[in-house]
XYZ file of C-alpha atoms in Angstrom:
782
model
C -0.087 0.027 0.049
C 1.320 3.343 -0.785
C 1.964 5.949 1.761
C 2.918 5.762 5.498
C -0.834 5.268 6.578
C -1.224 1.892 8.530
C -4.646 1.025 9.255
C -6.529 -0.690 12.083
C -8.774 -3.310 10.638
C -12.139 -1.590 9.831
C -14.471 -1.795 12.839
C -17.395 -4.093 11.488
C -21.149 -2.299 12.873
C -21.444 0.241 15.601
C -22.137 3.855 15.463
C -19.412 5.822 14.224
C -19.049 7.733 17.596
C -18.201 4.453 19.213
C -15.047 4.106 16.948
C -12.910 5.976 19.163
C -13.673 3.267 22.089
C -12.349 4.990 25.412
C -9.846 7.268 23.699
C -10.312 11.031 24.248
C -12.684 12.365 20.963
C -10.049 13.855 18.225
C -9.469 17.568 18.422
C -10.808 18.256 14.964
C -14.393 17.343 15.969
C -14.155 20.096 18.888
C -15.649 23.593 17.903
C -17.997 22.084 15.261
C -21.940 23.045 15.544
C -24.421 20.011 15.751
C -25.013 20.374 11.735
C -21.440 20.344 10.720
C -20.701 17.430 13.183
C -23.364 15.629 11.726
C -22.103 16.037 8.212
C -18.425 14.959 9.355
C -19.687 11.799 10.888
C -22.348 10.436 8.533
C -19.820 8.702 6.768
C -21.791 6.280 5.433
C -24.371 6.296 2.219
C -25.000 9.138 -0.047
C -24.968 12.492 1.377
C -25.610 16.231 0.521
C -24.335 18.524 2.526
C -26.337 22.045 1.458
C -23.899 24.739 2.705
C -25.125 28.316 2.972
C -22.777 31.085 2.501
C -20.105 31.651 5.391
C -21.240 28.162 6.989
C -17.971 26.750 7.263
C -18.397 24.056 4.244
C -14.622 24.036 3.572
C -14.360 23.162 7.535
C -16.717 20.190 7.159
C -15.258 19.015 4.019
C -11.728 18.657 5.234
C -12.619 17.561 8.994
C -14.927 14.838 6.903
C -11.928 13.435 5.185
C -9.749 13.515 8.409
C -12.291 11.465 10.212
C -12.330 9.037 7.563
C -8.901 8.523 7.793
C -9.008 8.871 11.780
C -11.568 5.796 12.245
C -9.874 3.864 9.703
C -12.637 3.793 7.075
C -10.052 4.121 4.157
C -6.717 4.378 3.034
C -5.415 7.795 1.834
C -5.367 6.616 -1.675
C -9.009 4.955 -1.524
C -10.529 8.678 -1.246
C -11.440 10.544 -4.344
C -11.693 14.146 -3.663
C -12.442 16.641 -6.509
C -12.521 20.336 -6.390
C -12.758 23.196 -9.055
C -9.618 25.063 -8.986
C -5.866 24.192 -8.290
C -5.977 26.870 -5.269
C -8.717 25.128 -3.639
C -7.015 21.845 -3.852
C -4.009 23.107 -2.497
C -5.601 24.982 0.523
C -7.734 21.354 1.065
C -4.492 19.358 1.309
C -2.843 21.783 3.625
C -6.239 21.894 6.174
C -5.949 18.146 5.989
C -2.368 17.719 6.697
C -3.051 20.283 9.774
C -5.366 17.425 11.091
C -3.865 14.148 10.121
C -0.019 14.728 9.339
C 1.640 12.947 6.351
C -1.154 10.586 5.836
C -2.437 13.458 3.453
C 0.596 12.720 0.988
C -0.860 9.348 0.355
C -4.472 11.185 -1.069
C -3.001 10.758 -5.238
C -6.772 11.341 -5.899
C -7.201 15.030 -4.360
C -7.667 17.308 -7.251
C -9.310 19.356 -9.726
C -11.823 17.404 -12.348
C -9.229 18.008 -15.280
C -6.148 16.566 -13.305
C -7.929 13.396 -12.029
C -9.342 12.991 -15.449
C -5.938 13.235 -16.718
C -4.226 10.610 -14.497
C -7.244 8.035 -15.256
C -6.882 8.775 -18.980
C -2.921 8.362 -19.185
C -3.792 4.521 -17.196
C -5.864 3.807 -20.167
C -4.967 5.984 -23.028
C -4.512 2.791 -25.363
C -8.172 2.237 -24.618
C -9.310 5.587 -26.438
C -6.630 5.552 -29.147
C -3.761 7.738 -27.696
C -0.618 6.779 -25.894
C -0.193 7.622 -22.224
C 2.218 10.437 -23.174
C -0.499 12.364 -25.042
C 0.086 16.106 -25.225
C -2.537 18.581 -23.682
C -3.348 21.047 -26.036
C -3.737 24.823 -25.012
C -6.212 27.170 -26.486
C -3.709 28.472 -28.792
C -2.497 25.079 -30.322
C -6.338 24.165 -30.249
C -7.533 27.199 -32.491
C -4.088 26.662 -34.751
C -4.955 23.030 -35.300
C -8.979 24.236 -36.085
C -7.632 26.838 -38.500
C -5.800 23.950 -40.595
C -9.219 22.045 -40.686
C -11.144 25.068 -41.731
C -9.052 25.984 -44.940
C -8.913 22.177 -45.810
C -12.759 22.566 -46.246
C -12.313 25.726 -48.154
C -14.666 27.489 -45.598
C -13.928 31.341 -45.090
C -11.956 31.520 -41.897
C -12.633 35.377 -41.856
C -16.664 34.488 -41.566
C -16.312 31.467 -39.853
C -13.315 32.043 -37.182
C -11.417 28.974 -35.835
C -11.891 30.334 -31.851
C -15.930 30.852 -32.729
C -15.741 26.827 -33.376
C -13.457 26.147 -30.574
C -15.680 27.627 -28.377
C -18.540 25.609 -29.594
C -16.753 22.313 -29.586
C -15.843 23.204 -25.913
C -19.393 23.826 -25.128
C -20.370 20.703 -26.761
C -17.833 18.682 -24.484
C -18.934 20.213 -21.596
C -22.499 18.719 -22.490
C -20.670 15.228 -22.566
C -21.231 14.749 -26.602
C -19.030 13.598 -28.705
C -19.239 14.180 -32.786
C -21.533 11.227 -33.366
C -23.972 12.804 -30.672
C -24.403 16.251 -32.498
C -28.043 16.896 -33.980
C -28.187 18.623 -37.381
C -29.799 21.774 -35.219
C -26.483 21.760 -32.952
C -24.252 21.544 -35.862
C -26.442 24.178 -37.811
C -24.617 27.251 -36.096
C -21.241 27.216 -38.031
C -20.265 26.992 -41.277
C -24.053 26.331 -42.865
C -24.114 23.057 -40.964
C -20.479 21.886 -41.335
C -19.748 21.950 -37.278
C -20.381 18.475 -36.373
C -18.192 17.462 -39.116
C -15.160 19.916 -38.388
C -15.666 18.678 -34.619
C -15.094 14.957 -36.031
C -12.157 15.979 -37.942
C -10.814 17.783 -35.363
C -11.025 14.930 -32.729
C -9.143 12.269 -35.398
C -6.812 14.646 -36.141
C -5.850 14.679 -32.643
C -5.666 11.259 -31.959
C -2.904 11.268 -35.024
C -1.034 13.761 -32.824
C -1.345 11.753 -29.879
C -3.249 15.155 -28.319
C -6.048 16.045 -26.341
C -7.627 19.019 -25.133
C -9.147 19.996 -21.839
C -12.657 18.796 -22.545
C -11.068 15.526 -23.536
C -9.720 14.886 -20.198
C -13.218 14.202 -18.914
C -15.218 13.398 -21.936
C -12.888 10.826 -23.110
C -13.214 9.252 -19.909
C -16.690 9.261 -20.101
C -16.532 6.962 -23.069
C -14.073 4.813 -21.624
C -16.269 3.890 -18.563
C -18.959 3.500 -20.688
C -17.045 1.118 -23.353
C -15.291 -0.834 -20.843
C -17.391 -1.769 -17.760
C -14.273 -3.709 -16.632
C -12.050 -0.329 -16.311
C -15.271 1.649 -14.581
C -15.410 -1.660 -12.013
C -11.828 -1.233 -10.993
C -12.398 2.527 -9.857
C -15.594 1.227 -8.099
C -13.703 -0.808 -6.330
C -10.497 1.723 -5.825
C -12.518 4.650 -4.459
C -14.362 3.902 -1.445
C -15.377 7.396 -0.529
C -15.887 10.119 -3.021
C -16.131 13.864 -1.957
C -16.867 16.767 -4.528
C -16.828 20.877 -3.506
C -18.780 23.160 -5.180
C -21.059 20.608 -6.700
C -23.562 23.224 -7.758
C -21.151 24.482 -10.049
C -20.539 21.333 -12.384
C -21.362 20.904 -15.813
C -22.883 18.340 -17.763
C -19.964 16.432 -18.760
C -18.527 16.324 -14.817
C -21.687 15.584 -13.516
C -21.891 12.420 -15.779
C -18.380 11.382 -15.305
C -19.230 11.614 -11.555
C -22.450 9.864 -11.416
C -20.516 6.766 -13.380
C -17.634 6.755 -10.694
C -20.186 6.982 -7.927
C -22.832 4.272 -8.718
C -20.993 1.569 -8.413
C -23.024 0.227 -5.531
C -26.626 -0.566 -4.806
C -29.017 2.581 -3.978
C -28.161 4.122 -0.629
C -24.781 2.629 -0.322
C -22.897 5.205 -2.421
C -20.427 6.665 -0.133
C -20.383 10.069 -2.129
C -20.626 13.214 -0.223
C -21.212 16.631 -2.194
C -20.968 19.797 -0.851
C -22.527 22.732 -2.622
C -25.098 25.368 -2.503
C -28.007 25.724 -4.815
C -28.413 29.481 -4.183
C -24.758 30.238 -5.134
C -24.983 28.636 -8.490
C -24.156 31.691 -10.740
C -21.903 30.218 -13.515
C -24.639 29.048 -15.855
C -23.200 31.158 -18.578
C -20.300 28.618 -18.347
C -22.076 25.755 -18.431
C -22.859 25.216 -14.772
C -26.189 23.249 -14.428
C -27.895 24.048 -10.898
C -29.941 21.043 -11.860
C -27.525 18.691 -10.986
C -27.483 19.424 -7.066
C -31.143 19.642 -7.105
C -31.603 16.407 -8.690
C -29.172 14.646 -6.099
C -31.857 12.898 -4.170
C -33.150 11.297 -7.072
C -30.022 10.173 -8.329
C -29.007 8.679 -5.272
C -32.253 7.312 -3.618
C -31.980 7.334 0.251
C -29.211 10.228 0.224
C -29.136 12.421 3.295
C -29.384 15.984 3.441
C -27.927 18.161 5.733
C -28.306 21.956 5.725
C -25.706 24.032 7.098
C -27.598 27.237 8.178
C -25.396 29.001 10.777
C -23.477 31.776 9.504
C -20.232 32.730 10.838
C -19.698 35.913 8.849
C -22.438 38.360 8.338
C -25.284 40.311 10.646
C -28.515 39.233 11.071
C -29.554 42.086 9.176
C -27.586 40.856 6.073
C -28.581 37.446 6.333
C -32.147 38.182 6.286
C -32.091 40.185 3.302
C -30.338 37.736 1.437
C -32.536 34.839 2.874
C -35.722 37.037 1.937
C -34.532 37.935 -1.822
C -33.646 34.114 -2.592
C -36.715 33.161 -1.277
C -38.435 34.405 -4.472
C -36.264 31.561 -6.707
C -38.801 28.433 -7.583
C -35.213 26.189 -8.267
C -34.005 25.855 -5.231
C -34.076 23.249 -1.919
C -34.020 25.878 0.293
C -32.692 26.931 3.509
C -32.440 30.051 5.910
C -29.391 31.711 6.867
C -28.964 32.460 10.597
C -26.489 33.734 13.041
C -26.111 33.664 16.698
C -25.166 36.777 17.278
C -27.528 38.531 19.258
C -26.975 42.261 17.438
C -28.831 42.711 14.159
C -26.307 45.170 12.950
C -26.831 48.126 10.755
C -29.514 48.265 8.497
C -29.282 47.654 4.658
C -29.023 51.274 3.053
C -30.636 51.823 -0.217
C -29.321 55.259 -2.070
C -31.199 56.650 -5.188
C -29.290 58.964 -7.159
C -30.008 60.910 -10.596
C -27.322 59.061 -12.638
C -24.059 56.956 -12.634
C -21.715 59.700 -11.962
C -23.484 61.168 -8.640
C -23.526 57.325 -7.814
C -19.715 57.126 -8.298
C -19.497 60.404 -6.464
C -21.615 59.429 -3.629
C -19.938 55.621 -2.983
C -16.457 57.639 -2.929
C -17.614 60.147 -0.012
C -18.871 57.212 2.127
C -15.580 55.403 1.377
C -13.850 58.249 2.937
C -16.506 58.491 5.574
C -15.539 55.140 6.747
C -11.896 55.551 6.268
C -11.849 58.764 8.155
C -13.787 56.774 11.453
C -10.496 54.094 11.014
C -11.805 51.732 8.684
C -9.283 50.226 6.264
C -9.871 50.173 2.524
C -8.962 46.874 2.388
C -12.036 45.887 4.382
C -14.327 47.674 1.630
C -15.175 46.368 -1.654
C -17.509 47.419 -4.752
C -19.269 44.647 -6.786
C -20.670 45.679 -9.744
C -22.813 43.405 -12.098
C -20.713 44.436 -15.340
C -17.150 45.671 -16.233
C -18.260 48.658 -17.934
C -19.542 49.997 -14.645
C -15.966 50.217 -13.074
C -15.108 53.145 -15.361
C -16.515 55.980 -13.657
C -15.767 54.688 -9.992
C -12.114 54.501 -10.739
C -11.957 57.734 -12.696
C -13.793 59.055 -9.191
C -11.488 57.285 -6.916
C -8.054 58.828 -8.966
C -9.708 62.196 -8.433
C -10.141 61.634 -4.983
C -6.754 60.149 -4.735
C -8.357 57.005 -3.250
C -6.450 53.805 -3.490
C -8.220 51.062 -5.493
C -7.756 47.549 -7.099
C -9.623 46.128 -9.668
C -9.962 42.037 -8.843
C -10.222 39.381 -11.418
C -9.168 41.551 -14.457
C -7.132 44.831 -15.363
C -8.163 48.701 -14.663
C -10.654 49.867 -17.055
C -8.160 51.724 -19.515
C -5.838 48.857 -19.134
C -7.924 46.125 -20.905
C -6.726 45.077 -23.924
C -10.033 46.369 -26.023
C -9.558 50.111 -24.676
C -6.069 50.096 -25.375
C -6.692 48.725 -28.628
C -9.504 51.615 -29.239
C -7.259 54.117 -27.808
C -4.327 53.454 -30.214
C -6.376 53.877 -33.380
C -7.616 57.181 -31.848
C -3.723 58.167 -31.195
C -3.020 57.286 -34.403
C -5.619 59.317 -36.289
C -4.797 62.395 -33.733
C -0.955 61.770 -34.293
C 0.320 59.836 -37.375
C 3.900 59.610 -35.642
C 2.736 57.478 -32.864
C 4.200 54.293 -34.217
C 3.750 52.133 -31.094
C -0.122 52.658 -31.760
C 0.122 52.102 -35.157
C 1.780 48.633 -34.637
C -0.355 47.826 -32.073
C -3.437 47.643 -34.009
C -1.829 47.234 -37.814
C -3.068 43.609 -37.577
C -6.261 44.018 -35.428
C -8.346 42.696 -36.339
C -6.470 40.001 -38.589
C -5.505 41.459 -41.838
C -3.036 38.936 -43.106
C -0.125 40.976 -42.019
C 2.411 38.722 -40.480
C 5.691 39.506 -38.501
C 7.997 39.729 -41.693
C 5.772 42.406 -42.910
C 5.911 44.354 -39.438
C 9.749 44.019 -39.461
C 9.990 45.324 -42.911
C 7.838 48.519 -42.023
C 10.472 49.107 -39.085
C 13.604 48.394 -41.199
C 12.127 51.166 -43.583
C 11.288 53.449 -41.043
C 14.930 53.197 -39.132
C 16.515 53.532 -42.870
C 14.613 56.689 -43.609
C 14.322 58.385 -39.730
C 10.313 58.630 -40.229
C 7.485 57.763 -38.779
C 5.900 54.046 -39.156
C 2.946 55.327 -40.793
C 5.498 57.164 -43.204
C 7.287 54.317 -43.986
C 4.350 52.582 -44.563
C 3.351 55.144 -47.061
C 6.900 54.967 -49.058
C 6.699 51.106 -49.417
C 3.413 51.394 -51.142
C 5.056 52.986 -53.869
C 7.756 50.493 -54.216
C 8.012 46.619 -54.633
C 9.518 45.599 -51.275
C 5.958 44.435 -50.288
C 4.015 41.474 -51.577
C 0.950 42.626 -53.523
C -1.561 41.202 -51.096
C 0.082 42.871 -48.091
C 0.467 46.102 -50.533
C -3.218 46.410 -51.071
C -4.161 45.589 -47.464
C -1.876 48.295 -45.839
C -3.125 50.932 -48.766
C -6.573 50.503 -47.697
C -5.655 50.653 -44.429
C -3.516 54.026 -44.712
C -6.347 55.177 -46.710
C -8.599 54.463 -43.758
C -6.697 56.462 -41.320
C -6.474 59.351 -44.147
C -10.364 59.451 -44.330
C -10.669 59.399 -40.349
C -7.733 62.361 -40.075
C -10.094 64.417 -42.324
C -13.089 63.995 -39.946
C -11.362 64.861 -36.888
C -12.342 68.606 -37.108
C -15.538 68.401 -38.785
C -17.128 65.715 -36.578
C -17.585 65.288 -32.693
C -14.709 63.329 -31.590
C -16.849 60.800 -29.965
C -18.876 59.917 -32.783
C -15.620 59.846 -34.922
C -14.604 57.121 -32.500
C -18.049 55.004 -33.001
C -17.103 55.317 -36.466
C -13.662 53.983 -36.495
C -14.506 51.170 -34.316
C -17.233 50.060 -36.617
C -15.334 50.656 -40.165
C -11.840 49.211 -38.794
C -13.836 45.873 -38.052
C -12.992 46.021 -34.333
C -16.404 46.058 -33.467
C -17.366 43.097 -35.634
C -14.380 41.159 -34.420
C -15.939 41.264 -30.892
C -19.372 40.536 -32.218
C -18.233 37.456 -34.126
C -16.299 36.569 -30.753
C -18.332 33.785 -28.945
C -16.243 33.487 -25.831
C -17.927 34.530 -22.453
C -16.113 37.598 -21.995
C -16.742 39.151 -25.371
C -20.135 41.018 -24.591
C -18.273 42.689 -21.667
C -15.801 43.780 -24.189
C -18.382 45.435 -26.205
C -20.054 46.928 -23.373
C -16.655 48.806 -22.465
C -15.881 50.127 -25.771
C -19.559 51.819 -25.669
C -18.682 53.021 -22.137
C -15.465 54.475 -23.715
C -17.115 56.308 -26.157
C -19.586 57.722 -23.876
C -16.899 58.759 -21.620
C -15.551 60.852 -24.699
C -18.402 63.251 -24.682
C -17.159 64.847 -21.350
C -14.310 66.076 -23.249
C -14.095 69.069 -26.110
C -11.690 67.431 -27.963
C -10.049 64.195 -28.823
C -6.794 65.557 -27.678
C -8.110 66.544 -24.406
C -9.602 63.033 -23.868
C -6.304 61.547 -25.082
C -4.212 63.840 -22.613
C -6.695 62.593 -19.769
C -6.234 58.774 -20.654
C -2.347 59.469 -20.552
C -2.821 61.306 -17.007
C -4.910 58.145 -15.635
C -2.877 55.287 -17.195
C 0.249 57.030 -15.531
C -1.364 56.156 -12.206
C 0.988 54.018 -9.933
C -0.187 50.309 -11.329
C 1.319 48.971 -7.976
C -1.352 47.781 -5.687
C -1.310 50.058 -2.430
C -1.074 47.794 0.955
C -4.290 49.479 1.818
C -6.762 49.979 -1.081
C -10.618 49.635 -2.240
C -11.449 46.617 -3.783
C -13.729 46.680 -7.448
C -14.789 43.632 -9.163
C -17.766 42.030 -10.465
C -20.526 39.866 -8.303
C -19.037 36.584 -10.281
C -15.571 37.398 -9.108
C -16.786 37.801 -5.418
C -17.834 34.414 -4.755
C -15.850 33.150 -1.734
C -14.632 36.372 -0.397
C -15.881 38.731 2.432
C -15.480 42.242 3.450
C -16.796 44.476 6.388
C -18.559 46.862 3.917
C -19.749 46.162 0.678
C -21.343 48.515 -1.734
C -23.894 47.064 -4.456
C -23.911 49.509 -7.502
C -26.231 49.978 -10.600
C -29.245 48.097 -8.853
C -31.765 48.818 -11.429
C -33.665 46.618 -14.088
C -31.910 46.014 -17.395
C -28.645 46.153 -15.540
C -29.104 44.069 -12.424
C -30.982 41.623 -13.347
C -29.088 42.158 -16.512
C -31.622 42.034 -19.405
C -29.311 40.034 -21.577
C -29.556 37.248 -19.191
C -33.573 37.493 -19.173
C -33.975 37.647 -22.656
C -31.678 34.835 -23.568
C -32.910 32.371 -20.582
C -35.883 33.617 -19.348
C -36.913 32.503 -15.576
C -34.095 30.619 -15.404
C -31.858 33.500 -16.258
C -33.789 35.950 -13.502
C -33.182 33.162 -10.801
C -29.574 32.858 -11.933
C -29.488 36.955 -11.373
C -31.046 36.522 -8.129
C -28.675 34.056 -6.894
C -26.103 36.757 -7.686
C -27.715 39.564 -5.544
C -27.604 36.502 -2.837
C -23.917 36.283 -3.358
C -23.483 39.837 -3.496
C -25.375 40.457 -0.061
C -23.632 37.835 1.682
C -20.018 38.864 1.112
C -20.628 42.165 3.583
C -19.772 41.393 7.198
C -21.181 44.524 8.960
C -22.862 46.571 6.314
C -24.396 46.439 2.608
C -24.807 49.957 0.876
C -27.101 49.558 -2.283
C -27.544 52.073 -4.806
C -29.521 52.623 -8.185
C -29.473 55.470 -10.895
C -32.575 57.068 -12.266
C -30.300 57.547 -15.581
C -27.529 55.027 -17.008
C -26.023 55.212 -20.247
C -26.717 51.360 -21.278
C -25.502 50.433 -24.953
C -24.007 53.711 -25.514
C -27.426 55.728 -25.069
C -28.735 57.765 -21.682
C -31.802 55.816 -20.481
C -33.933 56.502 -17.845
C -33.970 53.405 -15.673
C -36.487 51.983 -12.929
C -35.101 50.301 -9.483
C -33.996 46.746 -9.599
C -37.013 44.535 -8.872
C -34.498 43.077 -6.349
C -34.977 45.994 -4.031
C -38.579 45.519 -4.012
C -38.199 42.065 -2.340
C -36.094 43.342 0.779
C -37.761 43.112 3.595
C -38.650 46.804 4.516
C -38.301 46.831 8.067
C -34.509 46.478 7.964
C -34.015 48.664 4.747
C -32.792 52.371 5.490
C -33.790 54.649 2.368
C -31.431 57.453 1.509
C -32.123 60.293 -0.904
C -29.564 62.103 -2.361
C -31.842 65.246 -3.371
C -31.152 65.049 -6.594
C -33.591 62.240 -7.474
C -37.087 62.317 -8.246
C -38.124 60.674 -4.794
C -38.373 57.137 -3.839
C -39.817 54.065 -5.266
C -41.466 51.979 -2.609
C -38.419 50.101 -1.595
C -39.066 47.174 0.296
C -42.834 46.610 -1.294
C -43.734 44.391 1.987
C -44.497 46.927 4.101
C -47.731 48.228 5.400
C -50.090 51.037 4.920
C -47.681 53.370 6.970
C -44.378 52.084 5.968
C -41.512 54.082 5.097
C -41.573 52.859 1.827
C -44.759 54.168 0.829
C -43.692 57.984 0.967
C -43.672 58.167 -2.915
C -45.701 56.597 -5.396
C -43.905 53.931 -6.837
C -44.205 54.385 -10.613
C -45.015 57.891 -10.601
C -41.610 59.478 -10.034
C -40.134 58.270 -13.115
C -42.909 59.562 -15.419
C -41.229 63.189 -14.613
C -37.822 62.323 -15.894
C -36.730 63.933 -19.109
C -36.318 60.282 -20.611
C -39.866 59.896 -20.027
C -41.090 62.965 -21.351
C -39.204 61.656 -24.705
C -41.093 58.657 -24.716
C -44.499 59.829 -24.500
C -43.477 62.478 -27.464
C -42.223 59.335 -29.363
C -45.394 57.457 -28.438
C -47.673 60.121 -29.837
C -45.708 59.848 -32.982
C -45.418 56.203 -33.609
C -48.001 54.698 -35.668
C -49.368 51.192 -35.333
C -48.710 48.738 -32.708
C -45.847 47.085 -31.476
C -43.535 47.189 -28.251
C -41.923 50.708 -27.740
C -38.346 51.600 -27.923
C -36.637 54.651 -26.946
C -33.485 55.271 -29.383
C -33.739 51.588 -30.381
C -33.873 50.014 -26.908
C -36.740 48.162 -25.650
C -38.312 49.648 -23.048
C -39.374 47.343 -19.780
C -42.772 45.325 -20.084
C -43.571 47.059 -16.553
C -43.806 50.423 -18.818
C -47.269 51.027 -20.262
C -48.464 53.911 -22.610
C -51.951 53.205 -22.546
C -52.059 51.010 -25.651
C -52.265 47.873 -23.366
C -55.166 46.542 -21.554
C -55.053 45.021 -18.106
C -56.851 41.454 -17.573
C -58.168 42.491 -14.177
C -61.055 45.145 -13.186
C -61.610 47.667 -10.656
C -63.204 45.457 -7.656
C -61.863 42.178 -8.539
C -60.491 39.943 -5.826
C -56.824 39.164 -6.195
C -54.076 37.462 -4.350
C -50.286 38.504 -4.392
C -47.920 36.063 -2.807
C -46.042 38.672 -0.359
C -48.787 40.934 0.411
C -51.970 38.434 0.257
C -55.253 39.337 -0.659
C -56.656 42.447 -1.699
C -59.200 44.414 -3.971
C -57.973 46.074 -7.277
C -59.204 50.040 -6.652
C -57.495 51.340 -10.077
C -56.057 49.941 -13.204
C -53.312 51.846 -15.392
C -51.817 49.597 -18.040
C -50.407 46.734 -16.534
C -50.065 48.316 -13.157
C -52.824 47.993 -10.946
C -53.594 49.764 -7.425
C -54.588 47.477 -4.536
C -56.203 47.935 -1.337
C -54.354 44.676 0.533
C -55.892 43.511 3.887
C -52.735 43.264 5.720
C -50.126 45.656 3.511
C -52.528 48.553 2.871
C -52.624 50.527 -0.845
C -49.901 49.196 -3.174
C -49.100 49.569 -6.830
C -48.009 46.674 -8.206
C -47.207 44.937 -11.661
C -50.378 42.339 -12.907
C -47.731 39.704 -13.626
C -47.369 39.210 -9.987
C -50.882 39.169 -9.308
C -53.053 35.913 -9.109
C -56.882 36.042 -9.286
C -58.415 35.501 -5.743
């Protein structure tokens, strides 16, 4: 047997707690609350540990492994423990090592899905037409191979890009689909239905190269287990215990892989323990299936479910706010976080401001106030739904001299797409800027290789002129190949044309034109990677930011000053990050900005996935709120530039789901009043001081919408500047399915009678909550 661990004979029968005999119980069990201890000691049979935010799930998982080893139930090499990241695997191994010492070194099967999948695949490579020393391709190698296959099929790679096909294939592999499983409908999205054929060619070519990509590390294992039952039986015998962290984030392939490994015993006897939180499943956009954790009890009949609901992080008010919001989701197993701390803590702060610039000023002032009171900047974080929201915050902090760090990505002006766009503008403003010209000469791809760029550099140095001037010189000679000469002539002509518009056209409109005509915007529109939509939003935010400056030169000077800022993270700095990136972190003070419908919840998520998308957005709200230890401050703006256009907005529907008695509403004095936050209050609630719908009607945006509606002919949805207005806005053209005097029921407010109807908005006299104005979509006939 490997390792130094020498187990005693396994005890036969008897409760687990009796296995220590007359000895003192281990130290690792001390300090566990009853639910945590139950999860640690329940080591026989399938178990789902439903662990809420801040309830100590990592401690439970590591202590459970230590308990299995200490009670001699398994060798270290007989435990399969799966995590999602190498960092989590290292942390788990360190914690187990503190509990059981050197025995942890025998845990050969502790690691990520891909690490363990690769180990299994190398042991049986010949059964899937590979050799044990196969190469694991990275993304660049994968795309280069796909380009070769696309060219061999005589497909236009400019139209059907290899990276788009790579993303499609990765999606199929995450779903556990091999080429023969791809339907015509699935295949139709690429190259007029040739996606499946290219996928098959790609897989065949990788066998010849003795290579696999990351998706194959699980896909080929699934094929191996299904094709060779004796191999699967070997691993059924090898793994006596299986433990999985963050089970709510598993995709279909990971789910199938785990099920095959875990279902080697009769129902109710499989020793699989999964730890996760269905309320924190926020990665659906990259393939995660929350249904995997929701159907665990069906997959493993007789499974035990233990809920960890005692939170060790946040105040009672924060936990109540998060639990109340998430309770509106239908697709969940259900749990309610609570704390043993007696004090409720500060109320949840909700602030409504005029626009996103005032939001940034308000947040900056509050941070400075906390700093003056002795709070460290490290203990504060701003969580946004989309990265483009960061720009105004960053610029405000630079103005204030407030240290900040951006986690999960570069600062706004340091992002690739922003640097590329600025490079185009710098060449227009200063044709001698050779560094900027070199940056974008082949971005997007124009077929200009390193040899062409080197030729331009050589000519530039020889003639002591700028790179652009050298390009003009070479266009008149024969040094360049005809294709490269034609491409460069078109590019130089574009820059000449854009430069001619510099003094006749507003610089922000010119910037938008440059991004479109250069093909740069189209490049990201064609990109199917998960971060492409965010990059497009950042570009729109960049163009919007230019309107604040009188000239292009003034804007570029401002950018230079901003980017000259010390890029080293200060010891004490405010953290700015997206809600997705904040999972697993905690801060004393959390600012949640941009809580308006369309921004958060994201309109794109709701449009693409309907109710499923809305529920994932609500889980994001739950994650954001539970990042706070002491205080949570939420803000919304009445006007925000969305997709490059100013729009009047309405507060996020999530605000109305907050319990009113723990919410403190702040008005900065520049907004048009409240929106009725915390709709669950009674007739005398502080949240009823303003009509929840009327205030938005007085904004300039609403008045423009009224004027547009008066001029509109025919029916159809209302749009403002090309954007669809939320269904909750009605201009009198829609009729409600309810009548005055009708008896209705609301899930939160209870029973009431309709007293007035305005489009799809109803004013209702509720028996317990008093008079409220609500959308008809939240009402049922009583």
